[in-house]
XYZ file of C-alpha atoms in Angstrom:
657
model
C 13.335 34.642 69.962
C 14.742 31.873 72.197
C 16.124 28.739 70.613
C 16.151 30.323 67.191
C 19.189 30.870 65.013
C 18.855 32.956 61.898
C 21.208 32.897 58.936
C 21.127 35.113 55.911
C 23.486 34.959 52.952
C 23.455 37.414 50.096
C 25.689 37.022 47.020
C 25.838 39.336 44.038
C 27.915 38.281 40.980
C 27.956 40.244 37.722
C 24.542 41.743 38.246
C 22.929 38.365 39.026
C 21.591 37.859 42.522
C 21.102 34.614 44.372
C 19.393 34.722 47.754
C 19.260 31.852 50.236
C 17.472 32.086 53.537
C 17.108 29.572 56.343
C 15.234 29.618 59.633
C 15.702 26.806 62.194
C 13.633 26.414 65.364
C 13.107 23.543 67.809
C 9.903 22.453 66.042
C 10.143 23.506 62.439
C 12.439 24.492 59.657
C 10.791 26.884 57.245
C 12.864 27.298 54.133
C 11.469 28.880 50.967
C 13.953 26.978 48.849
C 12.720 25.765 45.422
C 11.633 22.113 45.137
C 11.914 21.915 41.307
C 12.430 18.332 40.020
C 15.136 19.544 37.642
C 17.390 20.803 40.464
C 20.146 18.317 41.307
C 21.026 17.152 44.784
C 24.141 19.325 44.802
C 21.986 22.378 44.123
C 19.810 21.618 47.183
C 22.471 21.666 49.893
C 21.429 22.581 53.401
C 22.383 26.021 54.627
C 24.032 24.382 57.591
C 26.370 22.358 55.441
C 27.704 25.543 53.892
C 29.282 26.528 57.171
C 32.708 25.079 57.864
C 33.787 24.439 61.495
C 35.883 27.123 63.177
C 35.558 29.375 60.172
C 33.985 32.226 62.073
C 31.105 32.315 59.632
C 33.193 31.978 56.489
C 31.342 30.440 53.528
C 33.130 29.034 50.476
C 31.126 29.983 47.352
C 31.579 28.896 43.709
C 29.964 31.378 41.355
C 30.741 29.501 38.112
C 32.012 26.027 37.215
C 35.794 26.095 37.133
C 36.051 29.483 38.863
C 38.144 29.941 41.997
C 36.428 29.767 45.361
C 35.448 33.019 47.014
C 35.227 33.633 50.733
C 32.188 35.375 52.061
C 32.379 36.466 55.693
C 29.178 36.593 57.691
C 29.512 38.992 60.588
C 28.459 38.151 64.137
C 28.243 34.375 63.368
C 30.130 32.545 66.070
C 29.540 28.769 65.431
C 27.272 26.141 63.842
C 23.869 26.073 65.590
C 22.931 23.030 67.611
C 19.819 20.928 66.930
C 17.181 20.763 69.614
C 17.198 17.739 71.866
C 15.346 14.671 70.520
C 15.108 16.378 67.128
C 15.345 13.090 65.203
C 12.642 11.356 67.258
C 10.213 14.251 67.219
C 10.722 14.929 63.506
C 10.252 11.248 62.570
C 7.136 11.139 64.748
C 5.731 14.022 62.726
C 6.663 12.349 59.420
C 5.299 8.985 60.585
C 2.019 10.611 61.514
C 1.802 12.150 58.018
C 2.536 8.822 56.252
C -0.088 6.967 58.301
C -2.597 9.706 57.488
C -1.876 9.202 53.775
C -2.213 5.406 54.099
C -5.522 5.681 55.926
C -6.878 8.432 53.645
C -7.048 11.002 56.446
C -6.130 14.677 56.486
C -2.475 15.519 57.148
C -1.954 17.771 60.167
C 1.090 19.524 58.705
C 1.766 21.359 55.490
C 3.658 19.480 52.784
C 6.248 22.244 52.737
C 6.883 21.791 56.445
C 7.205 18.016 56.047
C 9.518 18.381 53.050
C 11.771 20.746 55.041
C 11.865 18.307 57.933
C 13.112 15.542 55.606
C 15.697 17.897 54.144
C 17.018 18.885 57.554
C 17.309 15.272 58.701
C 19.223 14.375 55.553
C 21.510 17.368 56.019
C 22.379 16.158 59.531
C 23.268 12.606 58.478
C 19.997 11.029 59.552
C 19.071 9.881 56.029
C 19.977 6.215 56.489
C 17.790 5.757 59.546
C 15.041 7.817 57.935
C 15.016 5.492 54.890
C 14.865 2.399 57.135
C 12.036 3.863 59.198
C 10.046 4.743 56.078
C 10.569 1.274 54.570
C 9.388 -0.425 57.756
C 6.326 1.808 57.931
C 5.311 1.129 54.304
C 5.985 -2.605 54.710
C 3.772 -2.805 57.779
C 0.921 -1.176 55.884
C 1.329 -3.491 52.860
C 1.367 -6.570 55.099
C -1.836 -5.430 56.731
C -3.548 -5.314 53.313
C -2.935 -8.979 52.493
C -5.641 -10.168 54.861
C -8.469 -8.894 52.646
C -7.450 -11.286 49.821
C -7.193 -14.542 51.756
C -10.901 -15.401 51.850
C -11.396 -18.309 49.420
C -15.157 -17.800 49.256
C -14.796 -14.394 47.634
C -16.311 -14.061 44.141
C -13.683 -13.782 41.377
C -15.030 -10.518 40.046
C -15.128 -9.052 43.554
C -11.593 -10.314 44.176
C -10.255 -8.677 41.012
C -12.005 -5.411 41.796
C -10.594 -5.412 45.344
C -7.112 -6.156 44.010
C -7.401 -3.285 41.543
C -8.589 -0.908 44.269
C -5.715 -1.963 46.537
C -3.172 -1.459 43.757
C -4.516 1.941 42.765
C -4.593 3.079 46.415
C -1.012 1.888 46.930
C 0.152 3.847 43.877
C -1.598 7.026 45.013
C -0.121 6.680 48.505
C 3.415 6.117 47.226
C 3.176 9.168 44.975
C 2.254 11.384 47.937
C 4.821 9.773 50.228
C 7.538 10.237 47.632
C 6.637 13.923 47.237
C 7.286 14.415 50.967
C 10.505 12.362 50.987
C 11.701 13.678 47.612
C 14.857 15.182 49.134
C 15.757 11.784 50.570
C 15.146 10.237 47.112
C 17.302 12.853 45.381
C 20.268 12.722 47.733
C 20.714 9.640 49.896
C 19.152 7.170 47.435
C 21.094 8.552 44.474
C 24.331 8.281 46.432
C 23.617 4.621 47.285
C 22.882 2.619 44.110
C 22.348 -0.569 46.107
C 19.047 0.613 47.587
C 15.718 1.171 45.828
C 14.180 4.518 45.125
C 11.131 5.251 47.261
C 8.799 4.373 44.375
C 10.635 1.133 43.585
C 10.728 0.288 47.271
C 6.941 0.555 47.352
C 6.627 -1.646 44.240
C 8.985 -4.219 45.700
C 7.044 -4.437 48.959
C 3.702 -4.755 47.130
C 5.145 -7.402 44.824
C 6.714 -9.434 47.622
C 3.904 -9.337 50.177
C 0.768 -9.221 47.986
C 1.215 -9.888 44.275
C 3.547 -12.867 44.688
C 1.536 -14.447 47.460
C 0.686 -17.870 46.022
C -3.042 -17.674 46.671
C -3.357 -14.048 45.572
C -1.330 -14.542 42.396
C -3.218 -17.685 41.393
C -6.633 -16.111 41.915
C -5.570 -12.916 40.134
C -4.195 -14.675 37.043
C -7.054 -17.183 36.857
C -9.553 -14.352 37.143
C -7.862 -12.414 34.355
C -7.793 -15.492 32.089
C -11.482 -16.075 32.739
C -12.327 -12.477 31.834
C -10.337 -12.755 28.594
C -12.023 -16.053 27.749
C -15.439 -14.439 28.215
C -14.418 -11.432 26.137
C -13.221 -13.729 23.342
C -16.565 -15.491 23.492
C -18.416 -12.247 22.899
C -19.465 -11.436 26.482
C -19.206 -7.892 27.799
C -16.441 -7.510 30.388
C -14.784 -4.649 32.260
C -11.924 -3.777 29.896
C -10.606 -1.043 32.205
C -10.252 -3.610 35.024
C -8.361 -5.959 32.720
C -6.086 -3.177 31.550
C -5.342 -1.927 35.072
C -4.492 -5.340 36.548
C -2.351 -6.387 33.579
C -0.530 -3.065 33.832
C -0.011 -3.828 37.533
C 1.629 -7.167 36.682
C 3.813 -5.428 34.128
C 4.840 -2.661 36.552
C 5.646 -5.283 39.191
C 7.741 -7.140 36.571
C 5.876 -10.412 37.021
C 3.790 -10.195 33.814
C 5.860 -12.740 31.872
C 6.382 -15.235 34.696
C 2.978 -15.073 36.352
C 0.597 -14.371 33.468
C 1.975 -14.535 29.927
C 2.810 -18.236 29.695
C -0.549 -19.299 31.137
C -2.318 -16.873 28.810
C -0.533 -18.199 25.701
C -1.243 -21.792 26.729
C -4.951 -20.998 27.147
C -4.916 -19.235 23.772
C -3.335 -22.260 22.100
C -5.930 -24.644 23.568
C -8.801 -22.359 22.551
C -7.776 -21.919 18.919
C -6.639 -25.519 18.449
C -10.132 -26.745 19.317
C -11.788 -23.932 17.369
C -9.723 -24.629 14.246
C -10.584 -28.324 14.235
C -14.284 -27.642 14.737
C -14.675 -24.863 12.179
C -12.708 -26.708 9.476
C -15.417 -29.366 9.649
C -18.344 -26.963 9.825
C -17.527 -23.983 7.590
C -16.849 -23.600 3.860
C -13.379 -22.255 3.123
C -14.442 -18.624 2.387
C -16.254 -18.376 5.740
C -13.356 -20.049 7.541
C -10.879 -17.560 6.071
C -13.135 -14.678 7.100
C -13.238 -16.108 10.639
C -9.432 -16.328 10.803
C -9.152 -12.705 9.666
C -11.664 -11.708 12.341
C -9.777 -13.555 15.088
C -6.453 -11.976 14.128
C -8.051 -8.540 14.082
C -9.589 -9.130 17.536
C -6.279 -10.251 19.041
C -4.564 -7.145 17.692
C -7.286 -5.044 19.313
C -6.675 -6.824 22.633
C -3.011 -5.956 22.362
C -4.000 -2.379 21.728
C -6.522 -2.177 24.566
C -5.107 -4.132 27.502
C -2.408 -6.725 26.770
C 1.265 -5.853 27.113
C 3.003 -5.177 23.793
C 5.683 -7.760 24.631
C 3.055 -10.477 24.124
C 2.265 -9.465 20.534
C 4.562 -11.724 18.533
C 3.860 -14.871 20.559
C 0.106 -14.241 20.655
C -0.316 -13.620 16.910
C 2.020 -16.508 16.094
C -0.080 -18.827 18.286
C -3.310 -17.849 16.512
C -1.713 -18.205 13.063
C -0.254 -21.595 13.935
C -3.481 -23.080 15.283
C -5.907 -21.617 12.716
C -3.660 -21.616 9.621
C -0.426 -23.601 9.809
C -2.165 -26.697 11.136
C -4.716 -26.609 8.293
C -2.830 -25.391 5.188
C -3.341 -28.526 3.131
C -6.904 -28.992 4.352
C -7.934 -25.450 3.420
C -6.463 -25.740 -0.089
C -7.767 -29.230 -0.776
C -11.222 -28.250 0.382
C -11.625 -24.832 -1.186
C -9.029 -23.738 -3.767
C -10.875 -25.234 -6.761
C -14.102 -23.500 -5.734
C -12.335 -20.172 -5.316
C -10.517 -20.483 -8.656
C -13.524 -21.635 -10.684
C -15.425 -18.487 -9.680
C -13.057 -16.832 -9.623
C -13.764 -15.396 -6.174
C -11.164 -12.655 -6.251
C -11.836 -11.215 -2.805
C -11.566 -14.623 -1.130
C -8.429 -15.454 -3.119
C -6.864 -12.184 -1.940
C -7.720 -13.117 1.648
C -6.285 -16.599 1.129
C -3.006 -15.198 -0.199
C -2.781 -12.577 2.556
C -3.311 -15.137 5.328
C -1.005 -17.785 3.850
C 1.767 -15.211 3.452
C 1.768 -14.802 7.254
C 2.851 -18.374 8.045
C 5.926 -20.430 7.223
C 5.619 -22.408 3.965
C 2.133 -20.985 3.434
C 2.864 -19.512 0.004
C 4.824 -22.594 -1.078
C 1.844 -24.779 -0.237
C -0.531 -22.407 -2.020
C 1.699 -22.303 -5.111
C 1.884 -26.102 -5.290
C -1.897 -26.516 -5.118
C -2.338 -23.644 -7.588
C -0.015 -25.399 -10.042
C -1.849 -28.708 -9.638
C -5.202 -26.984 -10.243
C -3.949 -25.424 -13.509
C -2.599 -28.736 -14.800
C -5.789 -30.605 -13.986
C -8.159 -28.115 -15.587
C -5.870 -27.413 -18.551
C -5.440 -31.098 -19.354
C -9.221 -31.490 -19.419
C -9.478 -28.724 -22.034
C -6.705 -30.171 -24.231
C -7.333 -33.912 -24.040
C -11.085 -34.108 -24.770
C -11.616 -34.276 -28.599
C -15.146 -32.914 -28.375
C -13.684 -29.611 -27.149
C -11.384 -29.153 -30.164
C -13.527 -26.423 -31.724
C -13.368 -24.305 -28.592
C -9.955 -25.430 -27.281
C -7.943 -22.344 -28.222
C -10.642 -19.913 -27.084
C -10.941 -21.766 -23.753
C -7.173 -21.781 -23.270
C -6.990 -18.042 -23.955
C -9.792 -17.375 -21.481
C -8.200 -19.675 -18.879
C -4.813 -17.958 -19.255
C -6.375 -14.517 -18.951
C -8.221 -15.587 -15.797
C -5.030 -16.941 -14.218
C -3.080 -13.796 -15.091
C -5.818 -11.689 -13.507
C -5.762 -13.776 -10.323
C -1.958 -13.576 -10.062
C -1.943 -9.831 -10.728
C -4.915 -8.904 -8.549
C -4.945 -11.466 -5.733
C -1.387 -12.815 -5.548
C 0.379 -9.425 -5.772
C 2.173 -10.342 -9.040
C 4.316 -12.816 -7.124
C 6.953 -14.144 -9.545
C 6.682 -17.606 -8.053
C 3.032 -17.839 -9.119
C 3.739 -16.302 -12.539
C 6.350 -18.971 -13.197
C 3.970 -21.654 -11.912
C 1.381 -20.629 -14.532
C 3.947 -20.860 -17.344
C 5.245 -24.226 -16.175
C 1.754 -25.692 -15.806
C 0.648 -24.495 -19.272
C 3.726 -25.904 -20.953
C 3.084 -29.207 -19.192
C -0.562 -29.790 -20.056
C -0.684 -28.193 -23.530
C 1.780 -30.799 -24.822
C -0.098 -33.744 -23.343
C -1.803 -34.149 -26.733
C 0.909 -34.209 -29.368
C 0.627 -31.792 -32.357
C -3.120 -31.164 -32.058
C -2.876 -27.922 -30.052
C -0.353 -26.550 -32.589
C -2.710 -27.346 -35.495
C -5.719 -25.813 -33.732
C -3.820 -22.646 -32.817
C -2.813 -22.192 -36.488
C -6.421 -22.671 -37.628
C -7.624 -20.240 -34.938
C -5.242 -17.591 -36.308
C -6.515 -18.293 -39.837
C -10.111 -17.661 -38.778
C -9.224 -14.403 -37.065
C -7.193 -13.091 -40.035
C -9.780 -13.878 -42.706
C -11.565 -10.983 -44.394
C -14.956 -12.197 -43.222
C -14.020 -11.783 -39.558
C -15.793 -8.643 -38.319
C -15.607 -9.464 -34.602
C -12.777 -7.123 -33.627
C -11.184 -3.796 -34.434
C -7.545 -3.613 -35.488
C -6.468 -2.830 -31.917
C -8.460 -5.742 -30.504
C -7.084 -8.050 -33.202
C -3.540 -6.992 -32.311
C -4.130 -7.766 -28.623
C -5.624 -11.134 -29.564
C -2.567 -12.006 -31.647
C -0.352 -11.185 -28.650
C -2.354 -13.598 -26.498
C -2.132 -16.304 -29.181
C 1.634 -15.883 -29.233
C 1.689 -16.658 -25.504
C 0.070 -20.038 -26.222
C 2.411 -20.540 -29.178
C 5.429 -20.259 -26.857
C 4.172 -23.185 -24.784
C 3.772 -25.712 -27.634
C 6.657 -28.009 -28.538
C 5.411 -28.817 -32.070
C 6.192 -25.442 -33.615
C 7.002 -27.088 -36.971
C 3.447 -28.434 -37.063
C 2.147 -24.938 -36.446
C 4.338 -23.597 -39.266
C 3.039 -26.153 -41.762
C -0.625 -25.381 -41.093
C -0.053 -21.649 -40.817
C 1.803 -21.522 -44.165
C -0.952 -23.467 -45.906
C -3.686 -21.197 -44.540
C -1.683 -18.037 -45.271
C -1.261 -19.072 -48.921
C -5.019 -19.504 -49.288
C -5.709 -16.113 -47.738
C -3.220 -14.367 -50.004
C -4.149 -16.123 -53.255
C -7.890 -15.616 -52.984
C -7.594 -12.172 -51.366
C -9.360 -13.205 -48.173
C -6.934 -11.573 -45.742
C -8.659 -9.119 -43.402
C -5.640 -6.837 -43.103
C -2.180 -6.861 -44.626
C -0.958 -4.985 -41.538
C -2.335 -7.706 -39.277
C -0.711 -10.401 -41.428
C 2.650 -8.635 -41.276
C 2.262 -8.046 -37.532
C 1.703 -11.767 -36.940
C 4.677 -12.598 -39.144
C 6.827 -10.142 -37.166
C 5.787 -11.762 -33.877
C 6.682 -15.228 -35.191
C 10.038 -13.970 -36.429
C 10.813 -12.338 -33.091
C 9.882 -15.523 -31.249
C 11.494 -18.167 -33.498
C 14.017 -16.296 -35.630
C 14.298 -15.513 -39.333
C 14.764 -19.148 -40.371
C 11.274 -19.980 -39.143
C 9.585 -17.231 -41.169
C 11.736 -16.980 -44.312
C 9.300 -18.998 -46.460
C 6.350 -17.053 -45.111
C 8.084 -13.774 -45.889
C 8.816 -15.085 -49.400
C 5.088 -15.554 -49.951
C 4.495 -11.904 -49.136
C 7.259 -10.816 -51.508
C 5.711 -12.889 -54.285
C 2.353 -11.261 -53.669
C 3.907 -7.787 -53.764
C 5.642 -8.604 -57.054
C 2.417 -9.952 -58.512
C 0.603 -6.807 -57.487
C 3.209 -4.588 -59.132
C 3.033 -6.603 -62.365
C -0.747 -6.372 -62.451
C -0.660 -2.648 -61.871
C 1.871 -2.179 -64.673
C -0.132 -4.407 -66.991
C -3.320 -2.506 -66.389
C -1.637 0.842 -66.956
C -1.890 2.362 -70.514
C -3.404 5.206 -72.560
C -6.985 6.259 -71.918
C -9.181 7.653 -74.688
C -11.153 10.754 -73.800
C -14.187 11.411 -76.006
C -14.481 15.220 -75.915
C -15.713 18.172 -77.949
C -13.470 20.498 -79.906
C -13.515 23.180 -77.217
C -12.889 20.604 -74.457
C -9.928 19.282 -76.429
C -8.508 22.789 -76.885
C -8.682 23.430 -73.159
C -7.157 20.090 -72.196
C -4.273 20.467 -74.622
C -3.225 23.621 -72.760
C -2.393 21.491 -69.679
C 0.330 19.650 -71.552
C 2.440 22.744 -70.912
C 1.517 23.281 -67.250
C -0.598 21.952 -64.404
C -2.204 25.226 -63.255
C -4.003 27.802 -65.414
C -6.337 30.646 -64.560
C -9.597 31.343 -66.325
C -8.104 34.404 -67.969
C -5.076 32.445 -69.214
C -7.279 29.750 -70.750
C -9.482 32.402 -72.343
C -6.467 34.203 -73.830
C -4.920 31.016 -75.212
C -8.104 29.555 -76.799
C -10.054 32.692 -77.834
C -13.229 30.727 -77.089
C -16.302 32.869 -76.520
C -16.613 33.501 -72.767
C -19.958 31.796 -72.231
C -18.907 28.738 -74.186
C -15.612 28.642 -72.286
C -17.403 28.717 -68.942
C -19.601 25.770 -69.977
C -16.577 23.879 -71.314
C -14.627 24.336 -68.064
C -17.746 23.414 -66.126
C -17.977 20.092 -67.981
C -14.302 19.317 -67.349
C -14.114 20.392 -63.676
C -17.632 19.992 -62.296
C -19.058 16.973 -64.108
C -18.885 13.269 -63.318
C -15.495 12.826 -65.014
C -13.472 15.616 -63.413
C -10.312 15.767 -65.462
C -9.659 19.242 -64.029
C -10.091 20.584 -60.505
C -11.343 24.103 -59.851
C -10.424 26.497 -57.096
C -12.360 27.742 -55.325
C -14.847 24.907 -55.431
C -18.321 25.528 -56.804
C -20.617 24.791 -59.712
C -20.224 28.162 -61.410
C -17.047 29.291 -63.186
C -15.874 32.762 -62.213
C -13.222 35.024 -63.741
C -10.909 34.578 -60.739
C -11.050 30.779 -60.775
C -7.945 28.681 -61.345
C -7.842 25.192 -62.792
C -5.447 22.323 -62.105
C -4.988 19.046 -63.920
C -6.415 16.268 -61.713
C -3.531 13.817 -61.206
C -5.775 11.632 -59.052
C -8.333 11.070 -61.817
C -8.879 7.364 -62.564
C -11.475 5.377 -64.436
C -11.775 1.682 -65.057
C -13.000 2.268 -68.645
C -10.586 2.635 -71.533
C -12.849 5.081 -73.439
C -14.244 7.896 -71.316
C -16.890 10.277 -72.627
C -17.066 13.732 -71.099
C -20.490 15.281 -71.634
C -20.897 18.932 -72.576
C -22.916 21.465 -70.649
C -25.740 22.598 -72.942
C -26.460 26.313 -73.314
C -29.914 27.484 -72.405
C -31.292 28.608 -75.808
C -33.865 31.395 -76.178
C -34.254 30.536 -79.842
C -33.620 27.540 -82.015
C -30.453 28.866 -83.623
C -27.284 26.830 -83.509
C -23.876 28.221 -82.777
C -21.880 28.753 -85.998
C -18.120 29.142 -86.101
C -16.625 30.329 -89.419
C -19.892 29.308 -91.111
C -19.615 25.705 -89.809
C -21.881 23.936 -87.360
C -19.904 22.738 -84.277
C -20.099 18.984 -83.956
C -21.564 17.765 -80.693
C -18.652 15.460 -80.024
C -15.217 14.894 -81.423
C -12.742 12.190 -80.696
C -9.228 13.114 -79.522
C -6.481 10.916 -78.299
C -5.380 12.938 -75.258
C -2.290 11.790 -73.443
C -1.446 13.755 -70.317
C -0.732 12.108 -66.971
C -3.686 9.738 -67.259
C -3.381 6.159 -66.112
């Protein structure tokens, strides 16, 4: 084949084979070499460059990094082949034709593999610099030709934006295809010359310089985008994909901040400044807060859908400043009292959440919150007609505030302290009276007639009362009234619960120390001593009025607490039937001096009897009735010829109180 030089190189190293083949003709260079993106420029050397001059076909090969070079001799290879005449011009003509076909959306006459190989061969023969210049000029000419379609001032804005988007998308598609053909140039010549742009960046730079940064085009593009965003903010339906594509174009061209962002933020500031002023006049605070939340949510969605993420902080800060920071005092003055009086917990949570986003928002909220507490609390304390309900109202008010701080204000310590400070301020505006009323309130709750609460509820109530007690300055006044009321409760036995009394005393001692409660504790000790004396005084011998047989049985228990039926029978020799009735009267009657096991009305042989240590009776003389025998005749029971008396009196002393 004339004008054709063939080269074949085969290398085998350690069982691994690497084959490289090259075929060069006047018109084409068909090489089946891999075009993988991961392969470096050094791995894609031209076959021609492997041949050293005057080497008689000797090729220097490196099988492994760091290994010594090996010589491979190719037989019958005399010298480096020569390129056909006008190779550079004819090859560029072919490449130029392919690029123009891509730019005009026509079919390419050559295969991509053939075009890629042509670029590779030109680069291998030191034509890369001129090739890069030729390609740049060709792309620039095409970009310049596209500017004409945007210069008509009568074009509708929507049509203009759509045409700009189409032009940008077409340019990107074209540059992707062009780069795939000139990839070898991009991977070798461009990498070796950091001062020049990659093919993709070169295309972006040309589009930016000749189209996007054209004064008329840029102005109409940015103004059109701002108008679309304004309509979308107003609730109109717009083409979000168009917005996203054009804003991405500005970002890719690196003119987003300079050309668009500042104008966008300025328009945003004007919009929300006017909106904030208008809605503060028109809407109640809850609705205004809901609107601010909605606007912030919408702006975050815009950032998600089409705005560049670099705009986020400035955009959200602008909305917060115009809708919140500029109206902090106005929002609180207009609506905090209404929200607190409810209390409208959901709206208060929203208020706290929004105010926490802006500088000094929580400080402003805390100050107004403190002022609200002082104003309402002073009203409760100062008005004499509210004395009867003062303590109950203060407890309810404190519970409400604690709930708001815990639920809506995220238990913020600043607000917790504000509640304490405000309570201590207003509760002492009326000297001594709150202390007196708190003491009387405790007295009512600890009286025996109070059936409103269980012991657990009473304990929780006392804890809440102690919170109010901590705020009052006149604790000595409280002590005086509390001591007086406690004495009355103890002396007349009107205390609802000794445990509750002692619990309250313990709380006071823990709060104020032992010196504050020593006299109160002394009152309890006196009552305990009095109780012991009364118990001792009332203790003494009881007189049991029993029959002879009952007395015999009871006397047995002076020697032991537990006796079986058989033991009692053996020790008394009482007739069995009479003994059963006697034990029945002592263990199963109203006055159960003995206890029987197992329980039951009938006395069995296996039963055991125990002296009842728990037996008490308020009477001094206690009569224990006998169980009468069911008689079948009118005969009386005779013992040793004597009639048994129905009752006999015995002074029985055995463990009876």
